[in-house]
Every structure is written in structure tokens, then in C-alpha cells.
Coordinates of C-alpha atoms and ligand atoms in Angstrom, one line a residue:
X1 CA 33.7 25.6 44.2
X2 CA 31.9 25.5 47.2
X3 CA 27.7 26.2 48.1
X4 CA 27.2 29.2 48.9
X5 CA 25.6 27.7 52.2
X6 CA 27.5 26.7 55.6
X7 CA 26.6 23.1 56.9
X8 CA 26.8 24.7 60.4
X9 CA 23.8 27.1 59.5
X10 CA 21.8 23.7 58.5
X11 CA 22.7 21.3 61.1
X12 CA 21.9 24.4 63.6
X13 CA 18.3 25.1 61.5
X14 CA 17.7 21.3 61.6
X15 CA 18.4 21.1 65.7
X16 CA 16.7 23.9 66.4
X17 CA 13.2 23.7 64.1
X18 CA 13.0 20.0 65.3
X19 CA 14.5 18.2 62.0
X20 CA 17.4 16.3 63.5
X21 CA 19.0 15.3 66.4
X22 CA 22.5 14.1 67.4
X23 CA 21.5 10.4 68.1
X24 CA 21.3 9.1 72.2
X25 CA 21.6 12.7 72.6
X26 CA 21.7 12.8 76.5
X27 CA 24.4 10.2 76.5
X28 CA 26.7 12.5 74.4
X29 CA 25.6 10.9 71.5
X30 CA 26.8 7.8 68.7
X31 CA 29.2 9.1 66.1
X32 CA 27.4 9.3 62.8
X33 CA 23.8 8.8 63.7
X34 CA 21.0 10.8 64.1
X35 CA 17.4 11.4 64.6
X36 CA 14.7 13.1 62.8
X37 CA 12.4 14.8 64.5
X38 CA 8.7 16.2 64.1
X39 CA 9.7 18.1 61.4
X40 CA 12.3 15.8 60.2
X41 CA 10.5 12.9 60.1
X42 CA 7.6 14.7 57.8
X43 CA 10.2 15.8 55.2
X44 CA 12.0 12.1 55.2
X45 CA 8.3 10.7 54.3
X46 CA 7.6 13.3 51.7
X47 CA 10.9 12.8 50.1
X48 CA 10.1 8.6 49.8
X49 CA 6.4 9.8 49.1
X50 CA 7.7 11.7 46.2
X51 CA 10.3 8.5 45.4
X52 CA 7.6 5.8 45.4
X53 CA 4.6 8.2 43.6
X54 CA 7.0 8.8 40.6
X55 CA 9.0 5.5 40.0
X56 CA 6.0 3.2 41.3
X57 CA 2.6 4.3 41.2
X58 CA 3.0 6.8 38.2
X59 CA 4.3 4.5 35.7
X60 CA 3.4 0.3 35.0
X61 CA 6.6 -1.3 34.7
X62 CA 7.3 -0.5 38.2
X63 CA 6.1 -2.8 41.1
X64 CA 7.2 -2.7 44.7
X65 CA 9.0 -4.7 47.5
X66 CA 9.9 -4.9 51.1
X67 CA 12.1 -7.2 52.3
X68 CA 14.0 -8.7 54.8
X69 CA 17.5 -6.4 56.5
X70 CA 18.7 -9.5 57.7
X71 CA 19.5 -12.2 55.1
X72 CA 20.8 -15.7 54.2
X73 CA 24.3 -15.2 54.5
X74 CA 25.2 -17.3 50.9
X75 CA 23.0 -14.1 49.6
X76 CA 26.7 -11.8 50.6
X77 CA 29.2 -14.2 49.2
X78 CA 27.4 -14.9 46.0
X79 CA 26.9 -10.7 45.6
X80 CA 30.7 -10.3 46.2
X81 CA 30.0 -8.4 48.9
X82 CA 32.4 -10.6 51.5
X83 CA 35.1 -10.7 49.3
X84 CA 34.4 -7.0 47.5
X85 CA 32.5 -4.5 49.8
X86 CA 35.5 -3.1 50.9
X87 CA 37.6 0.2 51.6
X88 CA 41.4 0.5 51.9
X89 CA 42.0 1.1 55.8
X90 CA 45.1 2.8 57.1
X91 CA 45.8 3.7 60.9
X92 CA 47.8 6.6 62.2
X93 CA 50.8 5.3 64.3
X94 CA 50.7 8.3 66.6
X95 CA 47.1 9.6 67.3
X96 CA 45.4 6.0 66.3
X97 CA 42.9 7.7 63.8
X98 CA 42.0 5.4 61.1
X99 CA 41.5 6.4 57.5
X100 CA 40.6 5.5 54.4
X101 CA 43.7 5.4 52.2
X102 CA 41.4 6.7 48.7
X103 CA 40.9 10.0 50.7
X104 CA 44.4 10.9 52.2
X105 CA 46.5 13.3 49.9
X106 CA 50.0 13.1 51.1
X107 CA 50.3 9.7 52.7
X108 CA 50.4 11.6 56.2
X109 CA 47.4 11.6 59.2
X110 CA 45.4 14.6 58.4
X111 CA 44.9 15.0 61.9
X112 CA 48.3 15.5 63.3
X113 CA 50.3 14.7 60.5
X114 CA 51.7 11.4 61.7
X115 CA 52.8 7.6 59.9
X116 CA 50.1 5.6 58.7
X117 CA 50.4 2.0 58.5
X118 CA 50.1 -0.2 55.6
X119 CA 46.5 -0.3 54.3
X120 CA 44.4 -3.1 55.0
X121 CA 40.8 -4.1 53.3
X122 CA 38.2 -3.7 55.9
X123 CA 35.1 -4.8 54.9
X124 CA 32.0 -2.1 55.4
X125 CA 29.7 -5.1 56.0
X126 CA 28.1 -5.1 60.0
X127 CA 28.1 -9.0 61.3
X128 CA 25.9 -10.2 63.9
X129 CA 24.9 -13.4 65.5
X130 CA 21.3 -15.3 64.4
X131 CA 19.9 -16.9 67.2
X132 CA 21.7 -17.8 70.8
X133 CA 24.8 -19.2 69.8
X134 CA 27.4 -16.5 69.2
X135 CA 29.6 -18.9 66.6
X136 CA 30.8 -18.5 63.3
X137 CA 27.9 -20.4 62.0
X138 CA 25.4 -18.4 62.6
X139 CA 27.0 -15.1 61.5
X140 CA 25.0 -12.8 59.7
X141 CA 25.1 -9.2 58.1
X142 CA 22.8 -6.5 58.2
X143 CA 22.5 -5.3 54.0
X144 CA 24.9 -2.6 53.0
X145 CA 22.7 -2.4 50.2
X146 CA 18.6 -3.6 49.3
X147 CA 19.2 -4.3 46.0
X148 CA 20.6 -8.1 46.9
X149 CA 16.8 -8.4 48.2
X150 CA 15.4 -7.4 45.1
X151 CA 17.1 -10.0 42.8
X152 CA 17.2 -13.1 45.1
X153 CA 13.0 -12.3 44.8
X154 CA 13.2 -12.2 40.8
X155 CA 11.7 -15.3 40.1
X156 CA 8.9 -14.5 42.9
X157 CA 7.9 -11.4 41.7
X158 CA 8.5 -12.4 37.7
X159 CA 5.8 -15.3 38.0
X160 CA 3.1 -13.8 40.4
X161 CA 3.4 -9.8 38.8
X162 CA 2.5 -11.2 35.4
X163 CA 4.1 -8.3 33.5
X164 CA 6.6 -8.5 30.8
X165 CA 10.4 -7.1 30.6
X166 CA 11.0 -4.5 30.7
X167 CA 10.0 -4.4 34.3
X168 CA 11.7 -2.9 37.4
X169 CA 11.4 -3.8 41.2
X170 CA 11.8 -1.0 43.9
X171 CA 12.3 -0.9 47.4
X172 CA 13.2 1.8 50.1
X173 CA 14.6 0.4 53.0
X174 CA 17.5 0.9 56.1
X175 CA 21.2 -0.2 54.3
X176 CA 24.0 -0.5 57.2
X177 CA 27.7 0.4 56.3
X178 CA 30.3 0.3 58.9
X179 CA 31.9 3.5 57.6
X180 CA 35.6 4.1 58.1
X181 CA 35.6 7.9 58.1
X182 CA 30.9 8.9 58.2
X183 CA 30.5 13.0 58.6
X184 CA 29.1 15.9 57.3
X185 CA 26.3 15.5 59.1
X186 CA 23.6 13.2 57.7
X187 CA 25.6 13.0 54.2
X188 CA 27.7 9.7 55.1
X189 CA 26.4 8.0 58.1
X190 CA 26.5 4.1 59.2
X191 CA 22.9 3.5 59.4
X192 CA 20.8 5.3 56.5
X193 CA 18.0 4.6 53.7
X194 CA 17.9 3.1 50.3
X195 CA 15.5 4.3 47.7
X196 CA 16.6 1.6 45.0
X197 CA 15.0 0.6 41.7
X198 CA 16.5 -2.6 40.0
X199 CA 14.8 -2.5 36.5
X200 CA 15.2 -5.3 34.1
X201 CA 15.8 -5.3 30.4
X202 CA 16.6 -7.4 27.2
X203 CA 20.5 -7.3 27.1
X204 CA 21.6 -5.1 24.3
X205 CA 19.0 -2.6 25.3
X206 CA 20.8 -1.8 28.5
X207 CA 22.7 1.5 27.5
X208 CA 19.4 3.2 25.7
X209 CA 18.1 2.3 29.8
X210 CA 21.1 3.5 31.3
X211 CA 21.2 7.5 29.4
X212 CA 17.1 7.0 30.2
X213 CA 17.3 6.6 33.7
X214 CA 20.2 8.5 33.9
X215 CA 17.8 11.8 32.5
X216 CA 14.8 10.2 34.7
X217 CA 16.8 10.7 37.9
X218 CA 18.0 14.2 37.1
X219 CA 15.0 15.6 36.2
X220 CA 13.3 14.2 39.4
X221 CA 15.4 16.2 41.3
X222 CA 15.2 19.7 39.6
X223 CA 11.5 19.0 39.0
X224 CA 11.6 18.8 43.4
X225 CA 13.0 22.5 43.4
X226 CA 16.9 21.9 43.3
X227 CA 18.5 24.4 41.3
X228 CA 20.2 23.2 38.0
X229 CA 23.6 24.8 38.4
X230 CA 23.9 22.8 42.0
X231 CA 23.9 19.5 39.9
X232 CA 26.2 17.8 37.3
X233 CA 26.3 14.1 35.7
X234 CA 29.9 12.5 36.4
X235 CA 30.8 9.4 34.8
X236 CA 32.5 6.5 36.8
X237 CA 35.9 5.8 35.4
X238 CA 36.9 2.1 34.5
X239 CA 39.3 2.0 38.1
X240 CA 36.3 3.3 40.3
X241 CA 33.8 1.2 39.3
X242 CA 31.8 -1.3 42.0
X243 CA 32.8 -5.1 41.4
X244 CA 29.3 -5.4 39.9
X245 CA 29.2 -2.7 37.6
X246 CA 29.9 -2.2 33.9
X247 CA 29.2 1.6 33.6
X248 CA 28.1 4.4 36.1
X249 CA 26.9 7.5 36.6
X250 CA 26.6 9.9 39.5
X251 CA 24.7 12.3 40.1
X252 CA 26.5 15.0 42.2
X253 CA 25.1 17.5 44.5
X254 CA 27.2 20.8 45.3
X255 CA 27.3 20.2 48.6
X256 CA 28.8 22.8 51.6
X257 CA 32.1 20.3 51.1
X258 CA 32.3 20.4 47.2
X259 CA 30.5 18.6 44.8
X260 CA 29.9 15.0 46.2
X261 CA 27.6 12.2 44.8
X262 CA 24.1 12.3 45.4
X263 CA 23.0 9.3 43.7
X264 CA 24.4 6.9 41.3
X265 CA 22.9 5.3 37.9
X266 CA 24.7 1.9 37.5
X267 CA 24.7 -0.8 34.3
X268 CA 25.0 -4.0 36.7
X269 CA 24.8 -6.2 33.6
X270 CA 23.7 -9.8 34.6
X271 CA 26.7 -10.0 37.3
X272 CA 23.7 -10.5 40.4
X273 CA 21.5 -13.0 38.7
X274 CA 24.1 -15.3 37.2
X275 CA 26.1 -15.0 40.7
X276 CA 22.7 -15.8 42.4
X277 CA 21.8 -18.9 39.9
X278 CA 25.4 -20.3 40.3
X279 CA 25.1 -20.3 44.2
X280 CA 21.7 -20.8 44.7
X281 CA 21.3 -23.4 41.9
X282 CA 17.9 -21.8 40.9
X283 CA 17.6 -20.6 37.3
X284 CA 17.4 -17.1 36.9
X285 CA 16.0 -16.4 33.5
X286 CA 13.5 -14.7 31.9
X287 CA 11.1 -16.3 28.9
X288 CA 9.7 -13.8 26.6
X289 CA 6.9 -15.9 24.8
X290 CA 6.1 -13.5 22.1
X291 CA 9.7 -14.2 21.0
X292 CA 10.0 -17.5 22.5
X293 CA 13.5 -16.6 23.9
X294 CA 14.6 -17.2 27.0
X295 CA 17.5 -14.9 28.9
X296 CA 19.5 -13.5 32.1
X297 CA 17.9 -9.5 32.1
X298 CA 20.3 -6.8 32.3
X299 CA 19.6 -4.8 35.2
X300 CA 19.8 -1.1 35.4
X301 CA 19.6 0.3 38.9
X302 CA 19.2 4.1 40.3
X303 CA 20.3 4.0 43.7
X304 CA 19.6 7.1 45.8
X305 CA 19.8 7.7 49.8
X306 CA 16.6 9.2 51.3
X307 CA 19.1 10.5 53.9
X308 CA 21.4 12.2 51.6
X309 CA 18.2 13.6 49.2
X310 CA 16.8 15.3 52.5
X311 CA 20.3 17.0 52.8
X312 CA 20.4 18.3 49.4
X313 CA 16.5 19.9 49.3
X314 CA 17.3 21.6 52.9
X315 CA 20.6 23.2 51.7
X316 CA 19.1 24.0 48.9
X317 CA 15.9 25.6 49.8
X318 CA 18.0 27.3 52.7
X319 CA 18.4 30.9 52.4
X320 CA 18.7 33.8 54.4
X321 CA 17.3 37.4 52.8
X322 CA 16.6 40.9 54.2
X323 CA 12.8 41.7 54.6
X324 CA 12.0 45.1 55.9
X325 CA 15.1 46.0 57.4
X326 CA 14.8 42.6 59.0
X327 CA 16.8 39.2 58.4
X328 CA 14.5 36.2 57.8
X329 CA 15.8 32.6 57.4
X330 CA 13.4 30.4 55.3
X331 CA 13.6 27.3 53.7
X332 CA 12.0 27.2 50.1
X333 CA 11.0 23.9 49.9
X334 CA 8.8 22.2 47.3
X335 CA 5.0 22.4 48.6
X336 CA 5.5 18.7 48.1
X337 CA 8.0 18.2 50.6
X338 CA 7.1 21.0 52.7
X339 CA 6.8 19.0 56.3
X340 CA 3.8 21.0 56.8
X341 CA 1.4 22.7 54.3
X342 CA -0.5 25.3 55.7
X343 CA -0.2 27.2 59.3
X344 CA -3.3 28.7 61.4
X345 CA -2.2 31.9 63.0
X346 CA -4.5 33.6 65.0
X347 CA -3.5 37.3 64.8
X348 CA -3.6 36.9 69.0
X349 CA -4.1 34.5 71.3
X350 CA -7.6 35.9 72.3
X351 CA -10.7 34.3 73.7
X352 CA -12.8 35.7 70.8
X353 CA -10.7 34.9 67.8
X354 CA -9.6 31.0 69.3
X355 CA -13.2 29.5 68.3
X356 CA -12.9 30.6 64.5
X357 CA -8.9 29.8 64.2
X358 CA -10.0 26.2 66.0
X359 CA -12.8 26.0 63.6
X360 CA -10.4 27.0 60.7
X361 CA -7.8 24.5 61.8
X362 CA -10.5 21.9 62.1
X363 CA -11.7 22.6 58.2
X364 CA -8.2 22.2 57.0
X365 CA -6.4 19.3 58.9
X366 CA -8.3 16.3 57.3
X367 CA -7.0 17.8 54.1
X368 CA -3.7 19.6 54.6
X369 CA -1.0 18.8 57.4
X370 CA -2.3 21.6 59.9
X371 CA -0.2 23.0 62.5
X372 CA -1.8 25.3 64.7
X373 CA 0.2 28.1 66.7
X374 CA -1.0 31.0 68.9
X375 CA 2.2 31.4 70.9
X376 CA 4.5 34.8 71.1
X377 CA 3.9 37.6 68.4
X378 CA 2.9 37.1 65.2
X379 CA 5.7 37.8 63.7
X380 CA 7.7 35.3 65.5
X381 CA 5.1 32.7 64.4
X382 CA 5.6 33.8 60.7
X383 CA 9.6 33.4 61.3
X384 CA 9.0 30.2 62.9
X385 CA 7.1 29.1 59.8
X386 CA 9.2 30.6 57.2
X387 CA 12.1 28.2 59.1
X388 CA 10.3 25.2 58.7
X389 CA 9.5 25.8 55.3
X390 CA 5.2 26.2 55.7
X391 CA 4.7 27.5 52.4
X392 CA 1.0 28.4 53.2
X393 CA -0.1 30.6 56.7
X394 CA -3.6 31.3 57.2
X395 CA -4.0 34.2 59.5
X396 CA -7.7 34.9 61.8
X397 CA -8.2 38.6 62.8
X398 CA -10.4 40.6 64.1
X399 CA -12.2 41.4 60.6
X400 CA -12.9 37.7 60.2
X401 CA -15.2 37.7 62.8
X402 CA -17.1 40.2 60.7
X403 CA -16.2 39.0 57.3
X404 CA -15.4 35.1 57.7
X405 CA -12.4 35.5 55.9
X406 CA -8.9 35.3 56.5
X407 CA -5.7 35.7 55.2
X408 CA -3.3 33.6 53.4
X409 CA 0.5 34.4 53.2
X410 CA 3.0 33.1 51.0
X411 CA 5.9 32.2 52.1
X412 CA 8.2 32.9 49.5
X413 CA 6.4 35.7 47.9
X414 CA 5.2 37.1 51.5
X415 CA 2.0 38.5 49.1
X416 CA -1.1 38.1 51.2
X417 CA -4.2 37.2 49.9
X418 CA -8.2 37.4 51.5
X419 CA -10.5 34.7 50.8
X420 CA -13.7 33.2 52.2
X421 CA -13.3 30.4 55.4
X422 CA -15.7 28.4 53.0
X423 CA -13.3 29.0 50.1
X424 CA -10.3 28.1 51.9
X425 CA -9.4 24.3 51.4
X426 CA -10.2 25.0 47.3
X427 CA -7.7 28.2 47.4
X428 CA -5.1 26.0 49.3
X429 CA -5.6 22.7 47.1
X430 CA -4.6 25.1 44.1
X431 CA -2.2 27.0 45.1
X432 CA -0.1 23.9 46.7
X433 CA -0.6 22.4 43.4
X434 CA 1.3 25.6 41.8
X435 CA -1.6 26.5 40.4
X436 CA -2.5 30.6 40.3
X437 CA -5.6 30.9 42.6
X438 CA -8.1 33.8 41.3
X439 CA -9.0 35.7 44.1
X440 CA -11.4 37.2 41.8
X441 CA -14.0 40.3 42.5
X442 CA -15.8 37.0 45.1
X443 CA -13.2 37.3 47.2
X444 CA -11.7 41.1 48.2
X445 CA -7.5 41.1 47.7
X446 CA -5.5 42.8 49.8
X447 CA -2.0 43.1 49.1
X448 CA 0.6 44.4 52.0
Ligands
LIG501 N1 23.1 -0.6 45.4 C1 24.0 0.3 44.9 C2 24.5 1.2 45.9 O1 24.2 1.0 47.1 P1 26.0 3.3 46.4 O2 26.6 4.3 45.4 O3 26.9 2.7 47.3 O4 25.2 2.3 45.5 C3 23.8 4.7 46.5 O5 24.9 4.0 47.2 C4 23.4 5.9 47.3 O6 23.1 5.6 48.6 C5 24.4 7.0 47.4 O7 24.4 7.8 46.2 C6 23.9 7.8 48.6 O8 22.9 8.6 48.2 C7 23.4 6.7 49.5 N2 24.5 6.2 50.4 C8 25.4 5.3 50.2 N3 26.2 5.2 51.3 C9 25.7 6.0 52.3 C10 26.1 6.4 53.6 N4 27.0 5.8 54.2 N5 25.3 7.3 54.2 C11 24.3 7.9 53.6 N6 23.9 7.6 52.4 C12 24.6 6.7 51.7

């Protein structure tokens, strides 16, 4: 089964409406990477806004941490990553095209049906060089993942957070995988983000964490507007699991190319903190004093890309429908994650309605991300808008100059309502919250 939405529709929305960008653009771009734009780079915030606010700041056994890309090498082999981190290569002997074996049906090049070669492990890690001296001494990787920078920091954030187990440690940060076959767009790329959330418990509590976090991370996606049929829960079988992991779960998106994973939920047991201990010679443990036991936590980590959560919520807010006789693309997306809240629309770009639509604009942009646009028709603005996903316009006529009030339009309802310029910010606060606004007998309605 396939969405009912074409990637092409999205990646052409997303170039057009200033989301993304093809990457060096101008020099015929870099396979697999790409820029966000204005309105791209708004979403990507309010997707790791919405990240942090629910698994840091709304709950206490949640702290965060930033740290380092680049890394002490021992960090990789101890993780498993050097030996481990890798993907079954396999070249076409006529075209050249490499592959990853896992993903080829009939042994053949999908591309022009030619011999492969043997496969190889490649490993996805990037290397680099620390300092002058290009040598195998100073070799270094840029993470694949953040997690490794969460657990060698343990003991640092165990001894000066002063909280007890259970107690997770998050981080969003850049992850670099040198992908053998990245596409579809921002969905596999070689550079993209981590929102990660390592969260340590008493062994034997580990699978009650696991279905928890599992139901935590599905919900935070539907509760963000993603429809419930375009998700499932897919268990990792025992073959497919990571070298660290003792159970997994994904959470799969139906994306334009088939259901694929969005995020995954993994049991990592103690395999990082023993693996860390052994190398680094530093005990990793954790006392409990009440029950004057000391242990190596089991670690439960959700694991999403910020990259790959941006993709879902646009294909799934996307959606074209006939207004009027007229076909309007707009992009439903939460109010939360809407890259901008509220639009000022002067009805015409006209010397005596500019000074109250500046005004307006003024009143609202300390509160609300503002954009202001008096360009082309009105009804282009509104498409533009409906596009971007705006879920709020506030439109200045000629009656306001009378009345001081204006109009606000909903986006996905297109009703219209009329409220006071000094009522505005409170009508907007509310209804970005979800909440009904009662335009009530203070403030005349006007429905179109
Ligand atoms: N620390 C565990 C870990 O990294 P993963 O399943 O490899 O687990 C977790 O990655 C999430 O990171 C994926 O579900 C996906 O959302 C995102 N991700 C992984 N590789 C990616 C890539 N090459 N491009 C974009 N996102 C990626």
C-alpha cells in the first residue's frame, strides 16, 4: 500500500514555498543533502521544540545534553561501531552502481540488470583527520549516532543532576552516515539529525519501559496531527536486530515508497555501559541508597530523526481539495509546527489601509511568528499561505478603518471571523491553542 501522496508533489511544494533546497544548488548540487529554508528551517525548530518541550521540560526524569560530533576514537571501538556499523556492499560489474545487498531482490543491478560482485562490509562510519597530520593516528569519525555521547557522560550527569533512576538523558544533534544507497528525498540522507533519549532503569524493569516508551512515542506523533491509519508498531526480528540491541520496535510511517521506519524504540540492555567501563576502565554503575544496591542501568532509548519527522508531518498535512470551483494546495499542519502562525493581509496594498496592517503586524509579532504580505491579489496571498501551512490570516479592509476590526480566516475551515484589533492577540492565543474563541455579541461574526 502506498500514500495516497506523490513525493514529487512534496519535494516540488518544499522548493517552491522555501522549505528545502537541493544542497550547493548552483553547483548542481551534493547527492543526498539538502537545505532548509525560511520556511523549512521554522518547521525543523518546531518539530525539536515539540521534541525537547514533551520528553524534557514536561516531565522530571528527563535532563538534557549537548555534546561533542567529534569524539575519542576508543569511544567507536568500545560501541562496536568499527567492527559492527556496517551494511553489506555489492558493486555492479557493468554500470559500477553500488548497492546494498539487504535491498536487492534477485541478485541482479536494479539499474541495468547487470553482475554484482561479492558483498563486502562497508562500514557507514565518515573518518577524518584531527589535527595537521593526516596519519592513522589521528583518525577520527564524525557520530553515526549521539547516543555514544550520552552514556560516555553517565557518570557526569548521574553525580551533578542529583536525581535518582529512573532517569533519562536526551540530546538532538547532527548524526553522519556514509549511506550506501540515501534518497527519497530528505528520508535517508548522509548528514541528518538525532532527537535521542537514553533513559535508564533498574534491570528487570526494562520491558514495562520498553511497551511505555514504545506508547509514549506513538502517541507524540498522532497527538502532532499524523493520522493513525498512516502508522503501525513493527517488531524487530531476532536476525535484524543492531549489535547492541535486545529487542526493538519501529515505528513506521506510510510513506509515498511504502511503509518505512520512522523511528525506532530499542532495549539496549547494559551492552554501552559495560562496553564503556571495560575500555575506559571507569566504573559505570549506579548506587541506589535507599536500597543500598549498586548496578549497570538498563537503558531504553527512542531514537527518532528530526529530518525524517519533518517528512512525515508535511506528507501528511499535504493535501490538495476543490474550493469554489478552484484547486487549493494546503498543508494542515499542527498550529504547533505551523512555521508561521498568523499572516497580515491587507485586503490591498493601499496607502490608507498600510498604517493599520503595519500597526496590526506590529501588535502581533512579539507574540506570534508574523509574516506580513501585501503583494499580488488577495487571493494569491491566501493560496500562498494555505501552502505554507499559516493556520491563522488576519485580513485589514476598508471597514477596519471605520470599525478597527479585522478579519481572521482559518485555514482549514476557511470560516472567517470579525474581532476587535485590541482583541486580536487574545482571539489568536486561543484559537492556536485549539481552543473555540467566542466571538460573542462584543465582537460582530461574519461568516462567508
Ligand atoms: N541510536 C540508535 C539509532 O541511531 P537508528 O534506527 O539507526 O537508531 C534512528 O536511527 C532514527 O534516526 C531513524 O528511525 C530515522 O528517523 C533516523 N535516521 C537514521 N538514519 C538516517 C538517515 N540516514 N537519514 C535520515 N534519518 C535517519
Amino acid at each position: 500500500m502506498a500514500a495516497k501522496v506523490d513525493m514529487d508533489k512534496v519535494v516540488s511544494l518544499c522548493k517552491r514555498r522555501g522549505f528545502i533546497f537541493p544542497s550547493s544548488e548552483i553547483y548542481g548540487g551534493l547527492a543526498s543533502c539538502w537545505d532548509y529554508g525560511p520556511m523549512g528551517v521554522e518547521l525543523k525548530r518546531n518539530v525539536r521544540d515539540a521534541w525537547w518541550r514533551t520528553i524534557v521540560h514536561e516531565r522530571d526524569d528527563v535532563v538534557g545534553l549537548d555534546t561533542s560530533i567529534m569524539m575519542h576514537p576508543g569511544v567507536w571501538a568500545a560501541s562496536g561501531h568499527i567492527d559492527s556499523f556496517t551494511d553489506p556492499l555489492v558493486e555492479c560489474k557493468s554500470c559500477h552502481l553500488r548497492w546494498r545487498a539487504d535491498q536487492i531482490e534477485n541478485q541482479r543491478c536494479p539499474k541495468c540488470g547487470g553482475e554484482l560482485t561479492e558483498p563486502r562490509m562497508f562500514n557507514l562510519m565518515f573518518k577524518t583527520f584531527m589535527g595537521p597530520v593526516e596519519e592513522g593516528a589521528s583518525t577520527i569519525y564524525l557520530r553515526p549516532e549521539t547516543a555514544q555521547g550520552i552514556f560516555v557522560n553517565f557518570e557526569n550527569v548521574i553525580t551533578t543532576s542529583r536525581k535518582k533512576l529512573p532517569l533519562g538523558i536526551a540530546q538532538i544533534g547532527k548524526s553522519f552516515r556514509n549511506e550506501i544507497t540515501p534518497g527519497n528525498f530528505i528520508f535517508r540522507t548522509r548528514e541528518f539529525e538525532h532527537m535521542e533519549l537514553e533513559y535508564f532503569v533498574k534491570p528487570g524493569t526494562d520491558e514495562k519501559w520498553l511497551d511505555y516508551w514504545v506508547k509514549e512515542r506513538f502517541d507524540w506523533y498522532t497527538e502532532l496531527g499524523i493520522k493513525k491509519e498512516n502508522l503501525r508498531l513493527r517488531e524487530h526480528g531476532k536476525d535484524e536486530l543492531a549489535h547492541y540491541a535486545r529487542a526493538c520496535f519501529d515505528i513506521e510511517y506510510l510513506f509515498p515508497m511504502g511503509w518505512s521506519e520512522l523511528e525506532g524504540i530499542a532495549n539496549r540492555g547494559d551492552f554501552d555501559l559495560v562496553q564503556h567501563a571495560k575500555a575506559s576502565g571507569r566504573e559505570l554503575v549506579y548506587y541506589d541508597a535507599e536500597a543500598s544496591e549498586r548496578y549497570v542501568p538498563y537503558v531504553i532509548e527512542p531514537s527518532a530523526g528530526v529530518d525524517r519527522s519533518v517528512l512525515a508531518f508535511l506528507i501528511d498535512a499535504y493535501d490538495e481539495e476543490e474550493v469554489e470551483g478552484e484547486k487549493r494546495t494546503v498543508v494542515h499542519l499542527h498550529t504547533s509546527l505551523a512555521p508561521i502562525k498568523v499572516a497580515v493581509l491587507p485586503l490591498s496594498r493601499n496607502e490608507k489601509l498600510t498604517p493599520l496592517a503595519k500597526d496590526v503586524h506590529k501588535q502581533l509579532c512579539s507574540s506570534f511568528v508574523t509574516d506580513y504580505d501585501d503583494s499580488q491579489s488577495i487571493g494569491r496571498r491566501y493560496r500562498r499561505q494555505d501552502e505554507i501551512g499559516t493556520p491563522f490570516c488576519v485580513t485589514v479592509d476598508f471597514e477596519s478603518l471605520e470599525d478597527k476590526q479585522v478579519t481572521i480566516r482559518d485555514r482549514d475551515s476557511l470560516a472567517q471571523i470579525r474581532v476587535p484589533v485590541a482583541e486580536l492577540n487574545k482571539a489568536l492565543e486561543a484559537k492556536l491553542k485549539g481552543e473555540t474563541f467566542d466571538a460573542s455579541p462584543l465582537w460582530a461574526t461574519r461568516e462567508k
